[in-house]
Short mmCIF file of C-alpha atoms in Angstrom, two decimals:
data_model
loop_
_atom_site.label_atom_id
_atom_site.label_comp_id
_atom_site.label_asym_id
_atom_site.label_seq_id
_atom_site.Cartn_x
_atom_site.Cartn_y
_atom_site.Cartn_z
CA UNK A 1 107.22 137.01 153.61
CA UNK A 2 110.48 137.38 156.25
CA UNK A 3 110.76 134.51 158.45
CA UNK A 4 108.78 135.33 162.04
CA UNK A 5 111.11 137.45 164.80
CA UNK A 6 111.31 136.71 168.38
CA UNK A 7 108.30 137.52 170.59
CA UNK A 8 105.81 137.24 167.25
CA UNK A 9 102.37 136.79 168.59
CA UNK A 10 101.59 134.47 165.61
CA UNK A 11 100.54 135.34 161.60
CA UNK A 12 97.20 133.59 162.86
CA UNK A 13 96.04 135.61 165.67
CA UNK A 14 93.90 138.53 166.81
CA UNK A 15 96.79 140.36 167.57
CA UNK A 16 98.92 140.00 164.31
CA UNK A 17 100.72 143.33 163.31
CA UNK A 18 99.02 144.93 166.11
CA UNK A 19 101.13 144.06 168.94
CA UNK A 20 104.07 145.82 170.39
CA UNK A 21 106.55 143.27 169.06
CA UNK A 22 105.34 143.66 165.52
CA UNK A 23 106.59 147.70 165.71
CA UNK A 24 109.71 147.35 162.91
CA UNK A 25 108.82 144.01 161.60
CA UNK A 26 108.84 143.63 158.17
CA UNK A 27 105.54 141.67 157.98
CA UNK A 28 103.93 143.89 160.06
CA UNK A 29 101.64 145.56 157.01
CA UNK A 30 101.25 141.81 155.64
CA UNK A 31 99.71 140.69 158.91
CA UNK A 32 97.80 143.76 159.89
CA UNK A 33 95.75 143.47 156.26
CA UNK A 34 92.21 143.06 157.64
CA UNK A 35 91.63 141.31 154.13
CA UNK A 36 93.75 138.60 154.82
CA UNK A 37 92.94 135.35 155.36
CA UNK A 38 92.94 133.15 158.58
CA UNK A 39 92.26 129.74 159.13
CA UNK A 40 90.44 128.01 162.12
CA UNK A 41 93.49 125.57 163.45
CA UNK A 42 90.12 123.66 164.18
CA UNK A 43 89.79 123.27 160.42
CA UNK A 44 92.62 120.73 159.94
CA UNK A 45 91.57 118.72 163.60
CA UNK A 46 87.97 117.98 161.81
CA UNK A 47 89.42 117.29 158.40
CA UNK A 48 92.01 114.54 160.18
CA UNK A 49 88.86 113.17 162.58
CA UNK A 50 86.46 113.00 159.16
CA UNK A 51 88.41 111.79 157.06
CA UNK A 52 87.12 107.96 156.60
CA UNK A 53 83.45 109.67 156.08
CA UNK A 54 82.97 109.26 152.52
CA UNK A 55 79.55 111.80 152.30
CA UNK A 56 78.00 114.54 154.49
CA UNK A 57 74.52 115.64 154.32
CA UNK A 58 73.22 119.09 156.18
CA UNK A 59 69.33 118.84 156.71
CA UNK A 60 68.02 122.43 156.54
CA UNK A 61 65.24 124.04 156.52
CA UNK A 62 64.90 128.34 157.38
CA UNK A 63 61.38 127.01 159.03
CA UNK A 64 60.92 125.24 162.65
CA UNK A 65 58.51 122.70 163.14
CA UNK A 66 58.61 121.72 159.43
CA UNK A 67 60.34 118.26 160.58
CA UNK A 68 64.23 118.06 159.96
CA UNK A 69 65.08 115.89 162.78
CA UNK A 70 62.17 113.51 161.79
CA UNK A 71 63.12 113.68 157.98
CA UNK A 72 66.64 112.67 159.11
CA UNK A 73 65.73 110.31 161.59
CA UNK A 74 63.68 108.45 158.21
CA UNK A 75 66.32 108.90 156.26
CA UNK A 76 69.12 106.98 158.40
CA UNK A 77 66.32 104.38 159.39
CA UNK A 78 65.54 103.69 155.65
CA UNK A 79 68.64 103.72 153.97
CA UNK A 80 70.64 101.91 156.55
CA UNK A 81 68.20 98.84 155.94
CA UNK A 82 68.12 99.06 152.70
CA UNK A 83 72.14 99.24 152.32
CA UNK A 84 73.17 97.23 155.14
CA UNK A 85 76.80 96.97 153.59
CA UNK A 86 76.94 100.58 154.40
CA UNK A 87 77.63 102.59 157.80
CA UNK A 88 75.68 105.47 158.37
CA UNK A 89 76.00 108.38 161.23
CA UNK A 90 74.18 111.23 162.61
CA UNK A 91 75.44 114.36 164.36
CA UNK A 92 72.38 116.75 166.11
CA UNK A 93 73.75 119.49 165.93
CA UNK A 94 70.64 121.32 166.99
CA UNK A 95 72.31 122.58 170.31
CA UNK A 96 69.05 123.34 172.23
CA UNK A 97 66.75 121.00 170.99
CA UNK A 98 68.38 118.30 170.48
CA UNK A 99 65.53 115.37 169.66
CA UNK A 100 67.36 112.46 167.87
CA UNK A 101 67.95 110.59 171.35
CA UNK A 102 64.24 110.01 171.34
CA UNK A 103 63.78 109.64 167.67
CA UNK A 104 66.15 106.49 167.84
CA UNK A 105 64.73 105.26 170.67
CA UNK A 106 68.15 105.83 172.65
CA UNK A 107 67.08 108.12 175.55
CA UNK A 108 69.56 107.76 178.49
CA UNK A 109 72.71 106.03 176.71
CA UNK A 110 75.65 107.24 177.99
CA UNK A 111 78.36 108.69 175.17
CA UNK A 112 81.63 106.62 176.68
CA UNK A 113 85.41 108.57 175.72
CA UNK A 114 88.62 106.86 175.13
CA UNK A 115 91.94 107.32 173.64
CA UNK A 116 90.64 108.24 170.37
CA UNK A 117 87.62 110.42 171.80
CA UNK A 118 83.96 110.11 172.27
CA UNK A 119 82.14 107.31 170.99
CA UNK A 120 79.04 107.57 169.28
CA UNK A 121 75.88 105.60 170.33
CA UNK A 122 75.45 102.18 168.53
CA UNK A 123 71.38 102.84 167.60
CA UNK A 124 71.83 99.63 165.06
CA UNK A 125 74.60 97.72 163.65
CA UNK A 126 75.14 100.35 160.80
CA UNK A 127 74.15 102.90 162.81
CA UNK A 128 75.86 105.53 165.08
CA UNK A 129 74.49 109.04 166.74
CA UNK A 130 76.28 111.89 168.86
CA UNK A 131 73.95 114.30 170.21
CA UNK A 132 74.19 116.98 173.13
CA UNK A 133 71.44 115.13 174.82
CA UNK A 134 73.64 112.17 175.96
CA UNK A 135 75.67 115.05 177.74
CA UNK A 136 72.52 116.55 179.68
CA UNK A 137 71.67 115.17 183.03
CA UNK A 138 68.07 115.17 182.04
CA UNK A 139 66.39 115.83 178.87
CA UNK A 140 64.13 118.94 180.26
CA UNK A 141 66.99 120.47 181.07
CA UNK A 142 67.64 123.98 179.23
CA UNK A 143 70.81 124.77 177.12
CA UNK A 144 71.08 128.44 177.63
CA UNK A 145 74.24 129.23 175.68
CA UNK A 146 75.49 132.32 173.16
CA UNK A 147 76.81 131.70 169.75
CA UNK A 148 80.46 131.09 170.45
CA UNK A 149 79.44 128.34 173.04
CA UNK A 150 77.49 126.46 170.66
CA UNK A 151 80.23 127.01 168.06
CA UNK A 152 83.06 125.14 170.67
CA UNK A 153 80.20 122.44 171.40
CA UNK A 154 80.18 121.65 167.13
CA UNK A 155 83.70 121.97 166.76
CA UNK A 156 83.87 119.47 169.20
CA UNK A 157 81.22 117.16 167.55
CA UNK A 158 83.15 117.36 164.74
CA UNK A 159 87.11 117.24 165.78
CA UNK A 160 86.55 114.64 168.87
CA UNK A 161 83.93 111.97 168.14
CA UNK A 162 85.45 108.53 166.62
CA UNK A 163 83.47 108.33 164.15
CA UNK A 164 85.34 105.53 162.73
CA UNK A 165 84.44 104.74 158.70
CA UNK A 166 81.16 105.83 157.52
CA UNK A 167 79.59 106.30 154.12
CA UNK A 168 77.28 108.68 155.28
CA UNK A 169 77.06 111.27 157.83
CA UNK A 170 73.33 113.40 158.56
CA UNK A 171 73.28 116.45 160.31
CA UNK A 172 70.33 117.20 161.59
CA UNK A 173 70.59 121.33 161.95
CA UNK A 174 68.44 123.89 163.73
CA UNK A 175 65.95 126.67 161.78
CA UNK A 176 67.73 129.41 160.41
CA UNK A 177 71.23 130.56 158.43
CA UNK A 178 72.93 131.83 161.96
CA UNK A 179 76.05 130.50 164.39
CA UNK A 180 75.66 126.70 163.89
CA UNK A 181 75.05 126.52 160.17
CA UNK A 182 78.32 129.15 159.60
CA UNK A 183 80.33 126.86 161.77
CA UNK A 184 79.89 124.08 160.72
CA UNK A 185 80.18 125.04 156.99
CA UNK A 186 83.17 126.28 157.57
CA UNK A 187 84.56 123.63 159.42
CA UNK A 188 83.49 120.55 156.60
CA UNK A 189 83.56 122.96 153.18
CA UNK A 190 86.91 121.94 151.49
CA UNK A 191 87.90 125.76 150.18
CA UNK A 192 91.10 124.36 148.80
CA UNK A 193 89.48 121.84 146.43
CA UNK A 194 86.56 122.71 144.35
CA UNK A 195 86.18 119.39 143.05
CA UNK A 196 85.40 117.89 146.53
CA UNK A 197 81.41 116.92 146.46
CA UNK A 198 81.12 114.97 150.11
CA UNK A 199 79.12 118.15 151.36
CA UNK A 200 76.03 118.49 150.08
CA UNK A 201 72.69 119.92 151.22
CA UNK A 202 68.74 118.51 151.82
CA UNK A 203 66.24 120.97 152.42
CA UNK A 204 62.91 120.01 153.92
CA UNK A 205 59.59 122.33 154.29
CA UNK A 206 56.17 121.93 154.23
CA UNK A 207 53.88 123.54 151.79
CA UNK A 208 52.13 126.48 152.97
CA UNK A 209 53.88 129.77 151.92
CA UNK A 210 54.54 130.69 155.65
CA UNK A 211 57.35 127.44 155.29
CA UNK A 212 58.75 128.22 152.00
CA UNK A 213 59.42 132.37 152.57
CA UNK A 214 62.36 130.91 155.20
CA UNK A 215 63.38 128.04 153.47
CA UNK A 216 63.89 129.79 149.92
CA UNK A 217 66.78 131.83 152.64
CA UNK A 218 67.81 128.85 153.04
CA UNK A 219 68.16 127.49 149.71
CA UNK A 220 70.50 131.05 148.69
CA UNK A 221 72.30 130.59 151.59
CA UNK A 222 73.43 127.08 150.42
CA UNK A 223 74.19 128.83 146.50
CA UNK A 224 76.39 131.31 148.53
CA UNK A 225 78.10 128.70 150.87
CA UNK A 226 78.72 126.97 147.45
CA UNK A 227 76.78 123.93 149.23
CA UNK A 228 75.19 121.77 146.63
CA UNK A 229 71.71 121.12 146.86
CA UNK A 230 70.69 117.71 146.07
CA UNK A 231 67.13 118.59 146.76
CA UNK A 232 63.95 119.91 148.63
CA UNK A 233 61.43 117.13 150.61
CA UNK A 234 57.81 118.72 151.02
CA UNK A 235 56.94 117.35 154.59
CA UNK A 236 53.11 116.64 155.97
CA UNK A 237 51.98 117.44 152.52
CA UNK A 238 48.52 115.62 153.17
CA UNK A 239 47.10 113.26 155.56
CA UNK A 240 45.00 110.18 154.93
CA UNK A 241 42.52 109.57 156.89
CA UNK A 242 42.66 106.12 158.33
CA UNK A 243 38.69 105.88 159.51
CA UNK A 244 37.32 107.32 155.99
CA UNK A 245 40.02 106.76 153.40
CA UNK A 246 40.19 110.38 152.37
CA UNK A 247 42.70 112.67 151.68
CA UNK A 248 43.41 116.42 153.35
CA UNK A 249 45.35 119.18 153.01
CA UNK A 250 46.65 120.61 156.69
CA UNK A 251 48.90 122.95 155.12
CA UNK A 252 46.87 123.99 151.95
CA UNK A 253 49.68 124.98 149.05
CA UNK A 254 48.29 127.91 147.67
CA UNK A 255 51.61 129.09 145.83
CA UNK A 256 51.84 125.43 144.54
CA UNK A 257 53.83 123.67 147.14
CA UNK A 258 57.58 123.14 147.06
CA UNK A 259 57.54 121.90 143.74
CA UNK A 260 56.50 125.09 142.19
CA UNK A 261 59.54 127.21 144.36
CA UNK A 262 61.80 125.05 143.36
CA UNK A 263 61.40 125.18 140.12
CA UNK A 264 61.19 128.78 140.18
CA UNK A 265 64.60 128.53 142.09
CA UNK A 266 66.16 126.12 140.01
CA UNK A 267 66.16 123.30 142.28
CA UNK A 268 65.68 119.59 142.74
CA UNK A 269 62.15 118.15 143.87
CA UNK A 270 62.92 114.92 145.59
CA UNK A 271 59.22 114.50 146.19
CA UNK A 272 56.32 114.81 149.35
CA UNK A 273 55.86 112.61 152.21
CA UNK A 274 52.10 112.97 153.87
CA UNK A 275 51.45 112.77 157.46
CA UNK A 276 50.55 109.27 158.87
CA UNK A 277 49.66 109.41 162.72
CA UNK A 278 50.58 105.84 163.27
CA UNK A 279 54.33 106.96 161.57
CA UNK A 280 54.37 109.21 164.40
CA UNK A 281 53.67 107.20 167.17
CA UNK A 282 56.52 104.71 166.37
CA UNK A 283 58.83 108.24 166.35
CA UNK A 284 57.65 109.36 169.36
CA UNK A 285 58.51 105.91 170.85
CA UNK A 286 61.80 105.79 169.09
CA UNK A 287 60.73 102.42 167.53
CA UNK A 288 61.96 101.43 163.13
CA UNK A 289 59.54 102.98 161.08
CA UNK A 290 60.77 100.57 158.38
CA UNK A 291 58.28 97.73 158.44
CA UNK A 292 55.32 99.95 158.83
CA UNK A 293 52.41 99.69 155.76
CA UNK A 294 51.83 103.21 154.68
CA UNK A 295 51.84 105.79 151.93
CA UNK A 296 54.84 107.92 153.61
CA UNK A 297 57.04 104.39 153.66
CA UNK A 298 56.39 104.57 149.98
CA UNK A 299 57.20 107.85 149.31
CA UNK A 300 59.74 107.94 151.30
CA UNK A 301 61.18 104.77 149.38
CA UNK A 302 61.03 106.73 146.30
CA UNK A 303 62.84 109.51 147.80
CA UNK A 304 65.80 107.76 148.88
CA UNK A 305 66.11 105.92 145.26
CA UNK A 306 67.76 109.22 144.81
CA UNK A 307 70.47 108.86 147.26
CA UNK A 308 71.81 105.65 145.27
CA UNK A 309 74.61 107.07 143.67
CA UNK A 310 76.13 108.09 146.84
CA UNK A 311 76.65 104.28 148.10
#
């Protein structure tokens, strides 16, 4: 490729071989291929601002209400007592809902900036969240915004926060394979090394069919992002019953649960976690779910044994 002329409205641009200053140019049928290739100057500003986080985890799920932000919110809580040599993060990047403030039990924190950008809220000593809702002047307030505005907000998340030096970063996604999911893919995928593994991908549904029809989307959506999956969590699989010791099914599994789709998908079962209404008083008051004597602290114990060789 000939070295740029005068007046060249950039190789990266919109406007590249289209413009009236690319008429003659030599590059002009190079940078008019629609096939080529451009990259998101925002790429390289997240890459240089994440670069001292050793893992990133995307919680997904194609279904609403099947509890991502509370299956990341357990996550954080558990493995940042268990590993309390390590630093952990979250990012909500759930743009209109965003729910971790309350989760964490740090509703009405103020996110503070300085040289190096915004700082995350302290939640515990190994423990650090940025969420949308520190930016909102209340939390019933409604973020009415189109694609490319929640796209900046990520970008954002991602390029400006001082994260400082974690070991793992959670983000805690909205339903579906639209705007935020493509943007920030693109923005932490490393296309020019194959070898790099610090993205990876939980899903998390619950097992009536109604859950897992949107969240096997989800699961080819991560094979065609090239997103590894380290596994699927089956949320509110039963409840126990705390007055006669028995055990329900809410959402009956009548296709056999997540355990049977993912092995018909070829994917990891990490294992089930059942509904406990005393777990979800302590989340709705933002309070550590650690030290609380149930069946879903087990499980969930058990589930995180597989996030070992990450630390």
């Amino acid at each position: 490729m000939m070295p740029e002329p005068e007046n060249c409205p950039g190789v990266q641009t919109a406007n590249a071989g289209l413009a009236s200053a690319c008429q003659g140019c030599p590059n002009q049928k190079i940078c008019s291929d629609p096939n080529k290739k451009l990259e998101d100057p925002g790429k390289a500003l997240v890459a240089a601002a994440l670069k001292n986080v050793r893992n990133k985890f995307l919680i997904l799920s194609g279904k609403g209400g099947v509890g991502k932000s509370t299956i990341t919110m357990l996550l954080t809580r558990y493995l940042s007592k268990k590993h309390t040599e390590n630093n952990f993060g979250i990012l909500d990047i759930d743009i209109c809902g965003p729910s971790q403030p309350r989760l964490l039990g740090v509703e009405g924190e103020s996110v503070h900036q300085s040289g190096s950008g915004w700082s995350p809220v302290s939640v515990d000593d190994n423990v650090c969240l940025m969420s949308i809702g520190f930016l909102l002047a209340s939390p019933d307030d409604a973020i009415i915004w189109r694609g490319p505005k929640k796209n900046g907000m990520i970008r954002q998340f991602l390029s400006e926060v001082d994260w400082g030096t974690l070991d793992l970063l959670l983000l805690d996604t909205p339903p579906g394979t639209s705007d935020e999911h493509l943007s920030v893919v693109s923005y932490l995928r490393n296309d020019n090394n194959e070898e790099d593994k610090s993205l990876n991908a939980i899903i998390v549904t619950t097992p009536q069919e109604v859950a897992l029809l949107d969240v096997r989307k989800e699961i080819n959506f991560c094979k065609k992002q090239k997103i590894p999956i380290i596994g699927v969590i089956e949320n509110m699989s039963t409840f126990h019953c705390g007055f006669c010791g028995k055990y329900s099914e809410i959402f009956p599994a009548k296709t056999g649960g997540a355990k049977a789709m993912c092995e018909e998908m070829n994917v990891p079962y990490l294992g089930s976690l059942p509904l406990d209404p005393e777990l979800a008083k302590l989340c709705d008051q933002g309070e550590d779910i650690t030290t609380l004597k149930s069946d879903t602290v087990d499980a969930l114990d058990q589930i995180c044994q597989h996030f070992v060789k990450f630390f």
